[in-house]
């Protein structure tokens, strides 16, 4: 199967990666929907919605600060590093659902964070926004305008940042190869990106140890972990 695609893959000019929590699993960051995932332990409706936040901002902040501690000690794994390395040979765009910043720490230059960033905070009212790496003593933290601060992430029921989403769509529509890594493709609108790419003639490759709802639409589905499969796939593309 790979041989039939290898020319298209090697000749591809613009490669778009759509990544999810699975690519960071081998950096020690749990996914959401695996059997040991976060949504097995916590109820997303209690922690990852705007209503949950206003109902109990301290609880939501405690959960995010716990995740922040894990993210700050995590390191990019061979999957993140292989994508960053490919930028030396091809035009590479990373559209990630992850909020852990590991693609940027691996060296990827063009990373669109569709669901925001765990290492950024913003005010719930004024336009204050800042990096965030030292946990707050008092929760919920307050902005200098007096209102509470929140993590700069996209919660269920919230729209994606429209400039980021518009740019992500245009990359998906204009790429000739899309590699979808470590995502269950359960959450929209991120899970529509492969459809846009396919409609415009891109080759779709999926890397995921499990089948997903879109595996049958992929030109190639590699059922392996990304830390193993990505370095191998990318070394073939670079040849
Ligand atoms: N390598 C590659 N893929 C893996 C690995 C691995 N080592 N381990 C697990 N996976 C796959 C799982 O099989 C699963 O399909 O990663 C996927 C993770 O899926 P989810 O946990 O649903 O994570 P994701 O798709 O990123 O979720 C999307 O949902 O909860 C929201 O905002 C959250 O951004 C998140 C969004």
mmCIF file with all atom_site columns, C-alpha atoms in Angstrom, residues 98-187:
data_model
loop_
_atom_site.group_PDB
_atom_site.id
_atom_site.type_symbol
_atom_site.label_atom_id
_atom_site.label_alt_id
_atom_site.label_comp_id
_atom_site.label_asym_id
_atom_site.label_entity_id
_atom_site.label_seq_id
_atom_site.pdbx_PDB_ins_code
_atom_site.Cartn_x
_atom_site.Cartn_y
_atom_site.Cartn_z
_atom_site.occupancy
_atom_site.B_iso_or_equiv
_atom_site.pdbx_formal_charge
_atom_site.auth_seq_id
_atom_site.auth_comp_id
_atom_site.auth_asym_id
_atom_site.auth_atom_id
_atom_site.pdbx_PDB_model_num
ATOM 1  C CA . UNK A 1 98  ? -3.195  19.798 22.005 1.00 0.00 ? 98  UNK A CA 1
ATOM 2  C CA . UNK A 1 99  ? -2.627  22.572 24.530 1.00 0.00 ? 99  UNK A CA 1
ATOM 3  C CA . UNK A 1 100 ? 0.728   21.264 25.828 1.00 0.00 ? 100 UNK A CA 1
ATOM 4  C CA . UNK A 1 101 ? 3.084   23.300 23.606 1.00 0.00 ? 101 UNK A CA 1
ATOM 5  C CA . UNK A 1 102 ? 5.243   20.227 22.861 1.00 0.00 ? 102 UNK A CA 1
ATOM 6  C CA . UNK A 1 103 ? 5.291   20.808 19.086 1.00 0.00 ? 103 UNK A CA 1
ATOM 7  C CA . UNK A 1 104 ? 6.779   24.264 19.631 1.00 0.00 ? 104 UNK A CA 1
ATOM 8  C CA . UNK A 1 105 ? 9.269   22.898 22.169 1.00 0.00 ? 105 UNK A CA 1
ATOM 9  C CA . UNK A 1 106 ? 10.296  20.241 19.622 1.00 0.00 ? 106 UNK A CA 1
ATOM 10 C CA . UNK A 1 107 ? 11.149  23.069 17.193 1.00 0.00 ? 107 UNK A CA 1
ATOM 11 C CA . UNK A 1 108 ? 8.093   23.202 14.921 1.00 0.00 ? 108 UNK A CA 1
ATOM 12 C CA . UNK A 1 109 ? 7.766   26.758 13.606 1.00 0.00 ? 109 UNK A CA 1
ATOM 13 C CA . UNK A 1 110 ? 4.187   26.940 12.255 1.00 0.00 ? 110 UNK A CA 1
ATOM 14 C CA . UNK A 1 111 ? 1.866   25.493 14.898 1.00 0.00 ? 111 UNK A CA 1
ATOM 15 C CA . UNK A 1 112 ? -1.809  26.474 15.042 1.00 0.00 ? 112 UNK A CA 1
ATOM 16 C CA . UNK A 1 113 ? -3.290  25.676 18.467 1.00 0.00 ? 113 UNK A CA 1
ATOM 17 C CA . UNK A 1 114 ? -6.923  24.971 17.601 1.00 0.00 ? 114 UNK A CA 1
ATOM 18 C CA . UNK A 1 115 ? -7.942  24.487 21.248 1.00 0.00 ? 115 UNK A CA 1
ATOM 19 C CA . UNK A 1 116 ? -5.728  27.147 22.813 1.00 0.00 ? 116 UNK A CA 1
ATOM 20 C CA . UNK A 1 117 ? -2.797  26.705 25.150 1.00 0.00 ? 117 UNK A CA 1
ATOM 21 C CA . UNK A 1 118 ? -2.394  25.495 28.720 1.00 0.00 ? 118 UNK A CA 1
ATOM 22 C CA . UNK A 1 119 ? 0.592   27.805 29.127 1.00 0.00 ? 119 UNK A CA 1
ATOM 23 C CA . UNK A 1 120 ? -1.429  30.954 28.402 1.00 0.00 ? 120 UNK A CA 1
ATOM 24 C CA . UNK A 1 121 ? -3.981  32.756 30.581 1.00 0.00 ? 121 UNK A CA 1
ATOM 25 C CA . UNK A 1 122 ? -6.472  35.499 29.764 1.00 0.00 ? 122 UNK A CA 1
ATOM 26 C CA . UNK A 1 123 ? -8.930  37.713 31.578 1.00 0.00 ? 123 UNK A CA 1
ATOM 27 C CA . UNK A 1 124 ? -12.615 36.748 31.481 1.00 0.00 ? 124 UNK A CA 1
ATOM 28 C CA . UNK A 1 125 ? -13.491 40.397 30.809 1.00 0.00 ? 125 UNK A CA 1
ATOM 29 C CA . UNK A 1 126 ? -10.677 42.693 29.639 1.00 0.00 ? 126 UNK A CA 1
ATOM 30 C CA . UNK A 1 127 ? -8.189  41.873 26.884 1.00 0.00 ? 127 UNK A CA 1
ATOM 31 C CA . UNK A 1 128 ? -5.340  40.899 29.227 1.00 0.00 ? 128 UNK A CA 1
ATOM 32 C CA . UNK A 1 129 ? -3.455  37.799 28.036 1.00 0.00 ? 129 UNK A CA 1
ATOM 33 C CA . UNK A 1 130 ? -0.114  36.390 29.215 1.00 0.00 ? 130 UNK A CA 1
ATOM 34 C CA . UNK A 1 131 ? 2.105   33.324 29.387 1.00 0.00 ? 131 UNK A CA 1
ATOM 35 C CA . UNK A 1 132 ? 1.539   31.131 32.453 1.00 0.00 ? 132 UNK A CA 1
ATOM 36 C CA . UNK A 1 133 ? 4.051   28.726 33.955 1.00 0.00 ? 133 UNK A CA 1
ATOM 37 C CA . UNK A 1 134 ? 4.059   29.380 37.693 1.00 0.00 ? 134 UNK A CA 1
ATOM 38 C CA . UNK A 1 135 ? 1.011   27.979 39.469 1.00 0.00 ? 135 UNK A CA 1
ATOM 39 C CA . UNK A 1 136 ? -1.083  30.558 41.331 1.00 0.00 ? 136 UNK A CA 1
ATOM 40 C CA . UNK A 1 137 ? -1.208  30.397 45.125 1.00 0.00 ? 137 UNK A CA 1
ATOM 41 C CA . UNK A 1 138 ? -4.735  31.771 45.389 1.00 0.00 ? 138 UNK A CA 1
ATOM 42 C CA . UNK A 1 139 ? -7.489  30.392 43.141 1.00 0.00 ? 139 UNK A CA 1
ATOM 43 C CA . UNK A 1 140 ? -9.207  31.629 41.122 1.00 0.00 ? 140 UNK A CA 1
ATOM 44 C CA . UNK A 1 141 ? -6.493  34.156 40.160 1.00 0.00 ? 141 UNK A CA 1
ATOM 45 C CA . UNK A 1 142 ? -7.571  37.740 39.566 1.00 0.00 ? 142 UNK A CA 1
ATOM 46 C CA . UNK A 1 143 ? -6.741  40.110 36.717 1.00 0.00 ? 143 UNK A CA 1
ATOM 47 C CA . UNK A 1 144 ? -5.497  43.610 37.546 1.00 0.00 ? 144 UNK A CA 1
ATOM 48 C CA . UNK A 1 145 ? -8.939  44.790 36.343 1.00 0.00 ? 145 UNK A CA 1
ATOM 49 C CA . UNK A 1 146 ? -10.424 42.819 39.271 1.00 0.00 ? 146 UNK A CA 1
ATOM 50 C CA . UNK A 1 147 ? -12.092 40.072 37.231 1.00 0.00 ? 147 UNK A CA 1
ATOM 51 C CA . UNK A 1 148 ? -11.065 36.415 37.321 1.00 0.00 ? 148 UNK A CA 1
ATOM 52 C CA . UNK A 1 149 ? -8.482  34.960 34.950 1.00 0.00 ? 149 UNK A CA 1
ATOM 53 C CA . UNK A 1 150 ? -9.029  31.735 32.982 1.00 0.00 ? 150 UNK A CA 1
ATOM 54 C CA . UNK A 1 151 ? -6.814  29.327 31.066 1.00 0.00 ? 151 UNK A CA 1
ATOM 55 C CA . UNK A 1 152 ? -6.601  30.392 27.388 1.00 0.00 ? 152 UNK A CA 1
ATOM 56 C CA . UNK A 1 153 ? -8.136  27.125 26.191 1.00 0.00 ? 153 UNK A CA 1
ATOM 57 C CA . UNK A 1 154 ? -11.287 26.326 24.170 1.00 0.00 ? 154 UNK A CA 1
ATOM 58 C CA . UNK A 1 155 ? -13.947 24.619 26.302 1.00 0.00 ? 155 UNK A CA 1
ATOM 59 C CA . UNK A 1 156 ? -16.772 22.409 25.054 1.00 0.00 ? 156 UNK A CA 1
ATOM 60 C CA . UNK A 1 157 ? -19.484 24.647 23.630 1.00 0.00 ? 157 UNK A CA 1
ATOM 61 C CA . UNK A 1 158 ? -17.045 27.472 22.841 1.00 0.00 ? 158 UNK A CA 1
ATOM 62 C CA . UNK A 1 159 ? -16.007 28.528 19.358 1.00 0.00 ? 159 UNK A CA 1
ATOM 63 C CA . UNK A 1 160 ? -12.434 28.062 18.214 1.00 0.00 ? 160 UNK A CA 1
ATOM 64 C CA . UNK A 1 161 ? -10.473 31.325 17.821 1.00 0.00 ? 161 UNK A CA 1
ATOM 65 C CA . UNK A 1 162 ? -11.886 32.379 14.419 1.00 0.00 ? 162 UNK A CA 1
ATOM 66 C CA . UNK A 1 163 ? -8.596  33.616 12.908 1.00 0.00 ? 163 UNK A CA 1
ATOM 67 C CA . UNK A 1 164 ? -6.874  30.350 13.894 1.00 0.00 ? 164 UNK A CA 1
ATOM 68 C CA . UNK A 1 165 ? -9.733  28.264 12.493 1.00 0.00 ? 165 UNK A CA 1
ATOM 69 C CA . UNK A 1 166 ? -9.866  30.228 9.232  1.00 0.00 ? 166 UNK A CA 1
ATOM 70 C CA . UNK A 1 167 ? -6.120  29.762 8.737  1.00 0.00 ? 167 UNK A CA 1
ATOM 71 C CA . UNK A 1 168 ? -6.334  26.044 9.637  1.00 0.00 ? 168 UNK A CA 1
ATOM 72 C CA . UNK A 1 169 ? -9.073  25.490 7.060  1.00 0.00 ? 169 UNK A CA 1
ATOM 73 C CA . UNK A 1 170 ? -7.108  27.264 4.366  1.00 0.00 ? 170 UNK A CA 1
ATOM 74 C CA . UNK A 1 171 ? -4.030  25.102 5.071  1.00 0.00 ? 171 UNK A CA 1
ATOM 75 C CA . UNK A 1 172 ? -6.200  21.957 4.982  1.00 0.00 ? 172 UNK A CA 1
ATOM 76 C CA . UNK A 1 173 ? -7.694  22.981 1.644  1.00 0.00 ? 173 UNK A CA 1
ATOM 77 C CA . UNK A 1 174 ? -4.293  23.785 0.104  1.00 0.00 ? 174 UNK A CA 1
ATOM 78 C CA . UNK A 1 175 ? -2.127  20.867 1.177  1.00 0.00 ? 175 UNK A CA 1
ATOM 79 C CA . UNK A 1 176 ? -1.233  17.858 -0.922 1.00 0.00 ? 176 UNK A CA 1
ATOM 80 C CA . UNK A 1 177 ? -0.558  15.545 2.024  1.00 0.00 ? 177 UNK A CA 1
ATOM 81 C CA . UNK A 1 178 ? -2.333  15.510 5.405  1.00 0.00 ? 178 UNK A CA 1
ATOM 82 C CA . UNK A 1 179 ? -0.985  13.292 8.193  1.00 0.00 ? 179 UNK A CA 1
ATOM 83 C CA . UNK A 1 180 ? -3.501  12.787 11.023 1.00 0.00 ? 180 UNK A CA 1
ATOM 84 C CA . UNK A 1 181 ? -1.737  11.676 14.209 1.00 0.00 ? 181 UNK A CA 1
ATOM 85 C CA . UNK A 1 182 ? -3.030  10.561 17.605 1.00 0.00 ? 182 UNK A CA 1
ATOM 86 C CA . UNK A 1 183 ? -6.575  11.848 17.435 1.00 0.00 ? 183 UNK A CA 1
ATOM 87 C CA . UNK A 1 184 ? -9.866  10.003 17.802 1.00 0.00 ? 184 UNK A CA 1
ATOM 88 C CA . UNK A 1 185 ? -11.426 12.605 15.445 1.00 0.00 ? 185 UNK A CA 1
ATOM 89 C CA . UNK A 1 186 ? -14.371 12.728 17.867 1.00 0.00 ? 186 UNK A CA 1
ATOM 90 C CA . UNK A 1 187 ? -14.406 16.495 18.325 1.00 0.00 ? 187 UNK A CA 1
#
